[in-house]
Structures are given as structure tokens and as C-alpha cells.
Short mmCIF file of C-alpha atoms in Angstrom, two decimals:
data_model
loop_
_atom_site.label_atom_id
_atom_site.label_comp_id
_atom_site.label_asym_id
_atom_site.label_seq_id
_atom_site.Cartn_x
_atom_site.Cartn_y
_atom_site.Cartn_z
CA UNK S 9 -34.92 -106.16 112.69
CA UNK S 10 -37.51 -103.40 113.11
CA UNK S 11 -36.95 -100.27 115.14
CA UNK S 12 -39.56 -97.53 115.45
CA UNK S 13 -39.83 -94.37 117.48
CA UNK S 14 -42.04 -95.07 120.49
CA UNK S 15 -42.08 -91.65 122.11
CA UNK S 16 -40.25 -88.40 122.59
CA UNK S 17 -39.67 -87.54 126.26
CA UNK S 18 -39.31 -84.07 127.76
CA UNK S 19 -37.81 -83.55 131.21
CA UNK S 20 -39.66 -81.06 133.38
CA UNK S 21 -40.09 -80.05 137.01
CA UNK S 22 -43.88 -80.58 136.67
CA UNK S 23 -44.87 -83.36 134.23
CA UNK S 24 -48.67 -83.00 134.66
CA UNK S 25 -48.59 -79.24 134.00
CA UNK S 26 -46.43 -79.53 130.88
CA UNK S 27 -48.50 -82.44 129.60
CA UNK S 28 -51.65 -80.31 129.99
CA UNK S 29 -50.04 -77.62 127.79
CA UNK S 30 -49.13 -80.07 125.01
CA UNK S 31 -52.47 -81.90 125.28
CA UNK S 32 -54.24 -78.60 124.61
CA UNK S 33 -51.77 -77.58 121.90
CA UNK S 34 -51.81 -80.87 119.99
CA UNK S 35 -55.30 -82.16 120.81
CA UNK S 36 -53.77 -85.46 121.94
CA UNK S 37 -55.13 -87.87 124.53
CA UNK S 38 -53.64 -88.64 127.89
CA UNK S 39 -52.73 -92.31 128.29
CA UNK S 40 -51.00 -92.32 131.67
CA UNK S 41 -50.69 -89.75 134.48
CA UNK S 42 -48.54 -89.91 137.58
CA UNK S 43 -46.89 -86.99 139.39
CA UNK S 44 -43.53 -88.02 137.92
CA UNK S 45 -44.64 -89.27 134.48
CA UNK S 46 -47.33 -88.44 131.91
CA UNK S 47 -47.78 -89.92 128.43
CA UNK S 48 -49.83 -88.47 125.57
CA UNK S 49 -50.76 -90.02 122.23
CA UNK S 50 -52.33 -88.93 119.00
CA UNK S 51 -56.00 -90.04 119.01
CA UNK S 52 -55.44 -91.64 115.59
CA UNK S 53 -52.44 -93.81 116.52
CA UNK S 54 -50.78 -95.32 119.57
CA UNK S 55 -47.18 -94.40 118.75
CA UNK S 56 -45.11 -92.32 118.63
CA UNK S 57 -46.22 -90.55 121.76
CA UNK S 58 -45.03 -87.58 123.76
CA UNK S 59 -44.08 -88.17 127.39
CA UNK S 60 -43.02 -85.96 130.28
CA UNK S 61 -40.74 -87.12 133.08
CA UNK S 62 -39.87 -85.47 136.35
CA UNK S 63 -36.51 -83.68 136.44
CA UNK S 64 -36.32 -81.72 139.66
CA UNK S 65 -33.15 -79.91 138.53
CA UNK S 66 -34.39 -79.08 135.01
CA UNK S 67 -32.60 -76.17 133.35
CA UNK S 68 -34.16 -74.72 130.20
CA UNK S 69 -31.78 -74.51 127.23
CA UNK S 70 -30.49 -71.23 125.87
CA UNK S 71 -31.83 -69.99 122.51
CA UNK S 72 -30.05 -69.09 120.40
CA UNK S 73 -27.30 -71.33 121.68
CA UNK S 74 -24.25 -69.76 123.29
CA UNK S 75 -21.03 -71.42 124.48
CA UNK S 76 -20.98 -72.17 128.19
CA UNK S 77 -24.78 -72.31 128.58
CA UNK S 78 -27.30 -75.13 128.69
CA UNK S 79 -27.48 -76.31 125.07
CA UNK S 80 -30.62 -77.30 123.21
CA UNK S 81 -30.13 -80.98 122.47
CA UNK S 82 -33.49 -81.55 120.81
CA UNK S 83 -36.69 -79.72 119.99
CA UNK S 84 -40.10 -80.49 118.52
CA UNK S 85 -41.02 -79.42 114.98
CA UNK S 86 -44.80 -79.06 114.74
CA UNK S 87 -46.53 -78.65 111.38
CA UNK S 88 -49.33 -76.06 111.30
CA UNK S 89 -51.65 -74.68 108.64
CA UNK S 90 -51.40 -71.05 109.78
CA UNK S 91 -48.22 -69.76 111.46
CA UNK S 92 -49.73 -66.60 112.89
CA UNK S 93 -52.95 -68.15 114.21
CA UNK S 94 -51.20 -71.13 115.79
CA UNK S 95 -48.51 -68.91 117.29
CA UNK S 96 -51.20 -66.76 118.91
CA UNK S 97 -53.04 -69.86 120.16
CA UNK S 98 -49.85 -71.38 121.59
CA UNK S 99 -49.03 -68.13 123.39
CA UNK S 100 -52.55 -68.00 124.82
CA UNK S 101 -51.94 -71.52 126.19
CA UNK S 102 -48.71 -70.39 127.90
CA UNK S 103 -45.96 -70.54 125.25
CA UNK S 104 -43.65 -67.61 124.57
CA UNK S 105 -42.47 -66.45 121.18
CA UNK S 106 -38.70 -66.19 120.93
CA UNK S 107 -37.22 -62.86 119.85
CA UNK S 108 -34.67 -64.51 117.55
CA UNK S 109 -36.37 -66.13 114.56
CA UNK S 110 -33.87 -67.75 112.14
CA UNK S 111 -36.33 -68.21 109.25
CA UNK S 112 -39.31 -66.17 108.06
CA UNK S 113 -41.51 -69.26 107.50
CA UNK S 114 -40.80 -70.90 110.90
CA UNK S 115 -41.75 -69.72 114.39
CA UNK S 116 -39.56 -70.61 117.36
CA UNK S 117 -41.43 -70.68 120.67
CA UNK S 118 -40.86 -72.02 124.17
CA UNK S 119 -43.30 -74.11 126.12
CA UNK S 120 -44.14 -73.04 129.70
CA UNK S 121 -41.08 -74.91 131.06
CA UNK S 122 -38.62 -73.47 128.55
CA UNK S 123 -38.30 -76.21 125.92
CA UNK S 124 -37.97 -74.69 122.43
CA UNK S 125 -40.32 -75.91 119.72
CA UNK S 126 -40.92 -74.76 116.15
CA UNK S 127 -44.01 -74.30 114.06
CA UNK S 128 -43.62 -74.79 110.31
CA UNK S 129 -45.94 -74.88 107.31
CA UNK S 130 -46.60 -77.96 105.15
CA UNK S 131 -43.98 -78.36 102.44
CA UNK S 132 -41.27 -76.52 104.42
#
């Protein structure tokens, strides 16, 4: 039996807008676009991909997590060559840098719809 990761899916109130952010951030290609669903892929490989599905009642998770609030159930870890430069570029694209940073060699950001993601350096 073979099981592989096909895609990671983010819920969002506006799939095309969030897909545009990640397409610019990652340099990936758009494979499918509908108002309620968008799929991106790495230009070098078909899978795994990153997809965005419509969630009209989306609530962004709390960071850092606190009891009684929307919990972060998953996040993306994105490897970069330069933490500062990529953080600045992501913020220029619409991300926000979180105030609380748990590690000096990782940057926690939020995409324009509130999903946390982390930048890290190779080898970390």
C-alpha cells in the first residue's frame, strides 16, 4: 500500500485572494481556479499541492494559543535562505509578522486571512 500527501488545504472566506498571496510567495503555478476552490502546485512537481477552499464562517486561529479561543490545528513551515529578506517580502505581499516569536531562527507570520505560517532556515 502506498499513501502520499496530495495537498494541504486552507479554509478561507476568499480562496482566489489567498491563493494569489501564496502563488506570489511561493512562485507556484495555479492549476485550478473557481470562486470556491483554487489549487496551486510547485512548477517542478505535481504533488503535493496547496489548495484553498471556501469557508464562509472562517475564524483565524489565536497565536500564541490560549484556552477558549480558536486553536491553531496546523500551519505551514516554509524553508527560506534569508529570514529577514523573506519576512520583508512576505509582509510586502500582505502577511503580518507576529509579535510573539518562540525561536530566534524562525519567523512566525500570518497570511492575509490569518493562517499562521513559519519561515525557517535550511538545517533547522
